[in-house]
mmCIF file of C-alpha atoms in Angstrom:
data_model
loop_
_atom_site.group_PDB
_atom_site.id
_atom_site.type_symbol
_atom_site.label_atom_id
_atom_site.label_comp_id
_atom_site.label_asym_id
_atom_site.label_seq_id
_atom_site.Cartn_x
_atom_site.Cartn_y
_atom_site.Cartn_z
ATOM 1 C CA THR A 19 0.000 0.000 0.000
ATOM 2 C CA GLY A 20 1.244 3.430 -1.070
ATOM 3 C CA GLU A 21 3.316 6.473 -0.227
ATOM 4 C CA ALA A 22 2.673 10.224 0.030
ATOM 5 C CA LYS A 23 -1.109 10.708 -0.321
ATOM 6 C CA SER A 24 -1.735 6.999 -0.707
ATOM 7 C CA GLY A 25 -4.096 4.941 1.374
ATOM 8 C CA ASP A 26 -1.451 4.431 4.048
ATOM 9 C CA GLU A 27 -2.375 7.492 6.038
ATOM 10 C CA ASP A 28 -4.281 8.170 9.217
ATOM 11 C CA GLU A 29 -7.533 8.783 7.325
ATOM 12 C CA ARG A 30 -10.821 8.316 9.165
ATOM 13 C CA LEU A 31 -14.366 8.089 7.865
ATOM 14 C CA PRO A 32 -16.701 10.695 9.358
ATOM 15 C CA ASP A 33 -19.370 9.201 11.641
ATOM 16 C CA ASP A 34 -22.206 10.308 9.361
ATOM 17 C CA PHE A 35 -20.476 8.659 6.384
ATOM 18 C CA LEU A 36 -20.054 5.407 8.322
ATOM 19 C CA ASN A 37 -23.711 5.493 9.354
ATOM 20 C CA ALA A 38 -24.702 6.005 5.726
ATOM 21 C CA GLU A 39 -22.539 3.036 4.742
ATOM 22 C CA SER A 40 -24.217 0.859 7.396
ATOM 23 C CA ARG A 41 -27.671 1.896 6.202
ATOM 24 C CA ALA A 42 -26.703 1.138 2.616
ATOM 25 C CA LYS A 43 -25.479 -2.347 3.551
ATOM 26 C CA GLY A 44 -28.727 -2.961 5.391
ATOM 27 C CA ALA A 45 -30.731 -1.881 2.361
ATOM 28 C CA VAL A 46 -28.809 -4.269 0.132
ATOM 29 C CA ARG A 47 -29.447 -7.144 2.546
ATOM 30 C CA LYS A 48 -33.180 -6.352 2.616
ATOM 31 C CA GLU A 49 -33.225 -6.601 -1.155
ATOM 32 C CA GLY A 50 -31.787 -10.094 -0.856
ATOM 33 C CA GLY A 51 -28.435 -9.223 -2.388
ATOM 34 C CA SER A 52 -24.911 -8.279 -1.345
ATOM 35 C CA SER A 53 -21.869 -6.466 -2.610
ATOM 36 C CA VAL A 54 -20.545 -9.855 -3.716
ATOM 37 C CA ASP A 55 -23.665 -10.427 -5.803
ATOM 38 C CA ALA A 56 -23.208 -6.977 -7.343
ATOM 39 C CA PHE A 57 -19.546 -7.641 -8.061
ATOM 40 C CA ALA A 58 -20.255 -10.990 -9.660
ATOM 41 C CA ALA A 59 -23.020 -9.558 -11.806
ATOM 42 C CA ALA A 60 -21.280 -6.328 -12.786
ATOM 43 C CA SER A 61 -19.789 -5.911 -16.190
ATOM 44 C CA PRO A 62 -16.894 -3.392 -16.436
ATOM 45 C CA GLY A 63 -18.072 0.128 -15.744
ATOM 46 C CA VAL A 64 -21.198 -0.877 -13.836
ATOM 47 C CA PRO A 65 -21.316 0.273 -10.179
ATOM 48 C CA LEU A 66 -20.489 -2.550 -7.768
ATOM 49 C CA ARG A 67 -23.264 -1.507 -5.431
ATOM 50 C CA SER A 68 -26.709 -0.251 -6.299
ATOM 51 C CA ASP A 69 -26.664 2.360 -3.570
ATOM 52 C CA ARG A 70 -25.354 5.880 -4.171
ATOM 53 C CA LYS A 71 -23.477 7.511 -1.332
ATOM 54 C CA LYS A 72 -23.367 11.261 -0.692
ATOM 55 C CA LEU A 73 -20.596 13.060 1.110
ATOM 56 C CA PRO A 74 -21.362 14.935 4.332
ATOM 57 C CA GLN A 75 -21.213 18.688 4.092
ATOM 58 C CA LYS A 76 -17.931 20.007 5.462
ATOM 59 C CA PRO A 77 -16.660 23.600 5.688
ATOM 60 C CA ARG A 78 -13.784 24.402 3.346
ATOM 61 C CA GLY A 79 -12.680 27.690 4.933
ATOM 62 C CA ASP A 80 -11.287 30.110 2.373
ATOM 63 C CA LYS A 81 -11.732 27.450 -0.316
ATOM 64 C CA GLY A 82 -15.479 27.577 0.072
ATOM 65 C CA GLU A 83 -17.640 24.599 1.005
ATOM 66 C CA LEU A 84 -17.689 21.085 -0.371
ATOM 67 C CA LEU A 85 -21.372 20.409 -1.000
ATOM 68 C CA SER A 86 -22.857 16.936 -1.012
ATOM 69 C CA SER A 87 -21.718 15.211 -4.212
ATOM 70 C CA GLU A 88 -22.248 11.751 -5.620
ATOM 71 C CA ILE A 89 -19.438 9.272 -5.301
ATOM 72 C CA ARG A 90 -19.191 5.742 -6.572
ATOM 73 C CA ILE A 91 -17.059 2.646 -6.108
ATOM 74 C CA ARG A 92 -16.764 0.468 -9.195
ATOM 75 C CA ALA A 93 -14.440 -1.893 -11.039
ATOM 76 C CA PRO A 94 -11.673 -0.242 -13.112
ATOM 77 C CA VAL A 95 -11.982 -0.366 -16.895
ATOM 78 C CA LEU A 96 -9.605 0.172 -19.812
ATOM 79 C CA ALA A 97 -10.510 3.855 -20.084
ATOM 80 C CA ASP A 98 -9.249 4.352 -16.512
ATOM 81 C CA ILE A 99 -5.639 3.422 -17.360
ATOM 82 C CA PRO A 100 -4.405 7.047 -17.763
ATOM 83 C CA ALA A 101 -5.827 7.956 -14.348
ATOM 84 C CA LEU A 102 -4.448 4.768 -12.782
ATOM 85 C CA LEU A 103 -0.982 5.566 -14.140
ATOM 86 C CA GLU A 104 -1.204 9.090 -12.754
ATOM 87 C CA LEU A 105 -2.193 7.654 -9.388
ATOM 88 C CA GLU A 106 0.917 5.446 -9.477
ATOM 89 C CA ASP A 107 3.051 8.534 -10.204
ATOM 90 C CA GLN A 108 1.623 10.462 -7.264
ATOM 91 C CA SER A 109 1.657 7.586 -4.777
ATOM 92 C CA TRP A 110 4.953 5.771 -5.337
ATOM 93 C CA PRO A 111 8.630 6.498 -6.053
ATOM 94 C CA PRO A 112 9.593 5.701 -9.676
ATOM 95 C CA ALA A 113 11.189 2.325 -8.884
ATOM 96 C CA MET A 114 8.020 1.060 -7.187
ATOM 97 C CA ARG A 115 5.387 2.107 -9.714
ATOM 98 C CA HIS A 116 3.385 -0.330 -11.789
ATOM 99 C CA THR A 117 3.665 -0.058 -15.553
ATOM 100 C CA ARG A 118 0.777 0.222 -17.987
ATOM 101 C CA GLU A 119 1.193 -3.461 -18.838
ATOM 102 C CA GLU A 120 1.053 -4.468 -15.171
ATOM 103 C CA LEU A 121 -2.084 -2.409 -14.585
ATOM 104 C CA LEU A 122 -3.730 -3.950 -17.635
ATOM 105 C CA GLU A 123 -2.890 -7.393 -16.294
ATOM 106 C CA ARG A 124 -4.459 -6.529 -12.954
ATOM 107 C CA ILE A 125 -7.733 -5.155 -14.259
ATOM 108 C CA ASN A 126 -8.082 -8.027 -16.744
ATOM 109 C CA ALA A 127 -7.208 -10.721 -14.200
ATOM 110 C CA GLY A 128 -9.611 -13.468 -13.206
ATOM 111 C CA PRO A 129 -11.812 -13.879 -10.129
ATOM 112 C CA ALA A 130 -8.869 -14.026 -7.721
ATOM 113 C CA MET A 131 -8.388 -10.264 -8.144
ATOM 114 C CA ALA A 132 -10.724 -7.604 -6.735
ATOM 115 C CA ASN A 133 -9.940 -4.024 -7.762
ATOM 116 C CA PHE A 134 -12.052 -0.977 -6.959
ATOM 117 C CA CYS A 135 -12.003 2.642 -8.152
ATOM 118 C CA PHE A 136 -13.347 5.563 -6.139
ATOM 119 C CA THR A 137 -14.948 8.073 -8.487
ATOM 120 C CA LEU A 138 -16.209 11.590 -7.833
ATOM 121 C CA HIS A 139 -18.491 12.946 -10.563
ATOM 122 C CA ASP A 140 -17.292 10.025 -12.745
ATOM 123 C CA ARG A 141 -13.612 11.005 -12.303
ATOM 124 C CA VAL A 142 -11.316 8.380 -10.786
ATOM 125 C CA VAL A 143 -9.669 9.861 -7.670
ATOM 126 C CA GLY A 144 -8.441 6.664 -6.019
ATOM 127 C CA VAL A 145 -7.995 2.941 -6.485
ATOM 128 C CA ILE A 146 -7.362 -0.156 -4.389
ATOM 129 C CA TYR A 147 -6.013 -3.458 -5.706
ATOM 130 C CA SER A 148 -6.508 -6.737 -3.866
ATOM 131 C CA GLN A 149 -6.351 -10.485 -4.398
ATOM 132 C CA ARG A 150 -7.429 -13.646 -2.645
ATOM 133 C CA VAL A 151 -4.541 -15.688 -1.224
ATOM 134 C CA ASP A 152 -4.127 -18.945 0.710
ATOM 135 C CA GLY A 153 -3.130 -17.314 3.978
ATOM 136 C CA MET A 154 -0.093 -15.268 5.028
ATOM 137 C CA ALA A 155 2.500 -18.045 5.066
ATOM 138 C CA GLY A 156 3.442 -17.673 1.410
ATOM 139 C CA ILE A 157 3.742 -13.885 1.477
ATOM 140 C CA SER A 158 7.155 -13.819 3.171
ATOM 141 C CA LYS A 159 8.521 -16.052 0.402
ATOM 142 C CA GLU A 160 7.658 -13.518 -2.305
ATOM 143 C CA ARG A 161 8.453 -9.865 -3.046
ATOM 144 C CA TRP A 162 6.129 -7.087 -4.142
ATOM 145 C CA LYS A 163 7.010 -7.691 -7.777
ATOM 146 C CA THR A 164 6.028 -11.361 -7.569
ATOM 147 C CA GLU A 165 3.040 -11.137 -5.205
ATOM 148 C CA ARG A 166 0.693 -11.812 -8.129
ATOM 149 C CA GLN A 167 1.843 -15.442 -7.987
ATOM 150 C CA LEU A 168 0.028 -15.813 -4.670
ATOM 151 C CA ALA A 169 -3.417 -15.146 -6.172
ATOM 152 C CA SER A 170 -5.917 -17.950 -5.675
ATOM 153 C CA ALA A 171 -9.581 -17.792 -6.675
ATOM 154 C CA SER A 172 -10.451 -19.992 -3.702
ATOM 155 C CA GLY A 173 -8.071 -18.258 -1.279
ATOM 156 C CA SER A 174 -9.078 -18.036 2.371
ATOM 157 C CA MET A 175 -7.781 -14.473 2.851
ATOM 158 C CA LEU A 176 -7.958 -11.156 0.984
ATOM 159 C CA GLN A 177 -4.627 -9.376 0.492
ATOM 160 C CA LEU A 178 -4.709 -5.607 -0.035
ATOM 161 C CA LEU A 179 -1.989 -4.887 -2.593
ATOM 162 C CA ARG A 180 -1.918 -1.085 -2.754
ATOM 163 C CA VAL A 181 -4.123 1.942 -2.263
ATOM 164 C CA ASN A 182 -3.446 5.029 -4.389
ATOM 165 C CA THR A 183 -5.132 8.424 -4.116
ATOM 166 C CA PHE A 184 -4.490 11.820 -5.659
ATOM 167 C CA LEU A 185 -2.516 14.381 -3.666
ATOM 168 C CA ASP A 186 -5.089 17.108 -4.295
ATOM 169 C CA ASN A 187 -8.138 15.134 -3.137
ATOM 170 C CA PRO A 188 -10.143 17.105 -0.547
ATOM 171 C CA PRO A 189 -9.409 15.505 2.841
ATOM 172 C CA GLU A 190 -13.149 15.281 3.464
ATOM 173 C CA LEU A 191 -13.321 12.487 0.909
ATOM 174 C CA THR A 192 -11.138 10.075 2.960
ATOM 175 C CA VAL A 193 -10.641 8.136 -0.282
ATOM 176 C CA GLY A 194 -8.071 5.665 1.040
ATOM 177 C CA ALA A 195 -10.115 4.852 4.148
ATOM 178 C CA THR A 196 -13.305 4.452 2.111
ATOM 179 C CA LEU A 197 -11.636 2.013 -0.294
ATOM 180 C CA ARG A 198 -10.188 0.065 2.624
ATOM 181 C CA GLU A 199 -13.645 -0.150 4.217
ATOM 182 C CA HIS A 200 -15.087 -1.380 0.930
ATOM 183 C CA CYS A 201 -12.516 -4.187 0.777
ATOM 184 C CA LEU A 202 -13.105 -5.186 4.393
ATOM 185 C CA GLY A 203 -16.821 -5.401 3.672
ATOM 186 C CA TYR A 204 -16.184 -7.250 0.427
ATOM 187 C CA ALA A 205 -14.048 -9.862 2.223
ATOM 188 C CA ASN A 206 -16.704 -10.255 4.910
ATOM 189 C CA ASP A 207 -19.374 -10.778 2.250
ATOM 190 C CA LEU A 208 -17.217 -13.493 0.710
ATOM 191 C CA GLY A 209 -17.177 -15.282 4.049
ATOM 192 C CA LEU A 210 -13.458 -14.681 4.604
ATOM 193 C CA SER A 211 -12.214 -14.229 8.161
ATOM 194 C CA GLN A 212 -9.026 -12.240 7.557
ATOM 195 C CA VAL A 213 -7.621 -9.447 5.387
ATOM 196 C CA CYS A 214 -3.890 -8.790 5.177
ATOM 197 C CA ALA A 215 -1.495 -6.344 3.523
ATOM 198 C CA VAL A 216 2.219 -5.635 3.299
ATOM 199 C CA THR A 217 2.296 -1.946 4.129
ATOM 200 C CA ARG A 218 5.155 0.495 4.702
ATOM 201 C CA THR A 219 6.004 3.176 7.226
ATOM 202 C CA SER A 220 5.757 6.809 6.172
ATOM 203 C CA GLN A 221 7.962 8.433 8.840
ATOM 204 C CA TYR A 222 10.858 6.053 9.562
ATOM 205 C CA PRO A 223 13.414 6.762 10.916
ATOM 206 C CA GLN A 224 12.339 9.015 13.759
ATOM 207 C CA THR A 225 14.638 7.859 16.539
ATOM 208 C CA GLU A 226 18.386 7.422 16.141
ATOM 209 C CA GLY A 227 19.700 4.047 17.211
ATOM 210 C CA GLN A 228 16.351 2.300 16.775
ATOM 211 C CA THR A 229 16.172 -0.649 14.385
ATOM 212 C CA TYR A 230 13.392 -0.933 11.832
ATOM 213 C CA ALA A 231 11.809 -3.821 13.739
ATOM 214 C CA GLU A 232 11.909 -1.807 16.971
ATOM 215 C CA TYR A 233 10.347 1.189 15.248
ATOM 216 C CA VAL A 234 7.523 -0.959 13.856
ATOM 217 C CA ALA A 235 6.924 -2.674 17.211
ATOM 218 C CA TRP A 236 6.732 0.522 19.315
ATOM 219 C CA ARG A 237 3.257 1.423 20.650
ATOM 220 C CA ASP A 238 1.960 4.303 22.702
ATOM 221 C CA PRO A 239 0.996 2.758 26.074
ATOM 222 C CA ALA A 240 -2.094 4.953 26.331
ATOM 223 C CA THR A 241 -3.552 4.459 22.842
ATOM 224 C CA GLY A 242 -1.893 1.345 21.452
ATOM 225 C CA ASN A 243 -1.059 3.282 18.285
ATOM 226 C CA SER A 244 2.256 3.589 16.485
ATOM 227 C CA ARG A 245 4.109 6.881 16.132
ATOM 228 C CA ASP A 246 3.959 6.289 12.375
ATOM 229 C CA ARG A 247 1.120 7.731 10.306
ATOM 230 C CA GLY A 248 1.352 5.004 7.665
ATOM 231 C CA LEU A 249 1.082 2.154 10.163
ATOM 232 C CA ASN A 250 -1.751 3.890 12.004
ATOM 233 C CA PHE A 251 -3.856 3.870 8.848
ATOM 234 C CA HIS A 252 -4.300 0.157 9.556
ATOM 235 C CA LEU A 253 -3.685 -0.088 13.322
ATOM 236 C CA ALA A 254 -6.274 2.564 14.213
ATOM 237 C CA ARG A 255 -8.838 0.532 12.255
ATOM 238 C CA GLY A 256 -8.118 -2.620 14.237
ATOM 239 C CA ALA A 257 -5.322 -4.303 12.266
ATOM 240 C CA LYS A 258 -2.445 -6.090 13.965
ATOM 241 C CA VAL A 259 1.187 -6.217 12.901
ATOM 242 C CA SER A 260 2.463 -9.709 12.141
ATOM 243 C CA ARG A 261 6.103 -8.819 11.450
ATOM 244 C CA ALA A 262 8.495 -6.789 9.355
ATOM 245 C CA LEU A 263 9.508 -8.452 6.078
ATOM 246 C CA PRO A 264 13.136 -7.701 5.110
ATOM 247 C CA GLY A 265 13.645 -7.332 1.378
ATOM 248 C CA TRP A 266 9.949 -7.108 0.487
ATOM 249 C CA ARG A 267 10.554 -3.883 -1.460
ATOM 250 C CA PRO A 268 14.321 -3.708 -2.124
ATOM 251 C CA GLU A 269 13.792 -0.413 -3.967
ATOM 252 C CA ASP A 270 12.222 1.219 -0.897
ATOM 253 C CA VAL A 271 15.260 3.046 0.454
ATOM 254 C CA ALA A 272 13.249 4.967 3.058
ATOM 255 C CA ASN A 273 12.140 1.683 4.627
ATOM 256 C CA GLU A 274 15.499 -0.064 4.179
ATOM 257 C CA GLY A 275 13.789 -2.502 1.809
ATOM 258 C CA HIS A 276 11.301 -3.696 4.427
ATOM 259 C CA GLY A 277 7.582 -4.225 4.208
ATOM 260 C CA VAL A 278 5.297 -4.599 7.242
ATOM 261 C CA LEU A 279 2.876 -7.524 7.201
ATOM 262 C CA ILE A 280 -0.404 -6.594 8.886
ATOM 263 C CA TYR A 281 -3.740 -8.371 9.163
ATOM 264 C CA TYR A 282 -7.348 -7.722 10.146
ATOM 265 C CA GLN A 283 -9.394 -10.308 11.998
ATOM 266 C CA LEU A 284 -12.862 -9.569 10.599
ATOM 267 C CA GLU A 285 -14.833 -11.254 13.340
ATOM 268 C CA GLY A 286 -15.624 -8.622 15.934
ATOM 269 C CA LEU A 287 -14.257 -5.780 13.803
ATOM 270 C CA ALA A 288 -16.656 -2.861 14.282
#
């Protein structure tokens, strides 16, 4: 999951947005369907959920006010490739960006992959890529460039691969957090019990003489949170750290090549 204004930030969904999401899920259940049904039935470009969500009104100060506007989460299509490439440019250093060919492979992949775009007025402003895998054991044997080999249509766990959002998105949108929530709900609808990701820190190093593993393991005694904004994107939502993975992203100089394996236990996750 990404860098800069990527999904790996301490983004939170406003309470009224979360309540709207809960109501929407309830409405889908009453209709006898689910987000999985919508995903299975959707052809490219068709919304994955029948409900339309509206943003809460938030003051914008000297930039005016962001009025309620329609947003949508849907599968990416071929026409989205330019926007998806721009999202890669804004979210990752050059050595860790996906190419056009790799993005095409992802959006054309089979049922093991689940990719979702966040659109505002039909403009793509964020994306999340994920795949089903057979647990976390195999992840440490791969690297980010070969993680696609872990995909399994019958996998018992959903792996979040990366979340990318535009730097100039209004913070009220909480695009990364919304896409994460969508994937957690999607995995739950599939009957999966866990979601995992290999994330990265956004502020290491902060303390001289502290190893990467020590930095990742540190928690505030009062809150249980990390000092790192990137890790807190997941930890504050209920994820746990499994371990640091040396060499997961060799090109990631800022993280000394490490990735951080995290997981969500969906049962009991509010």
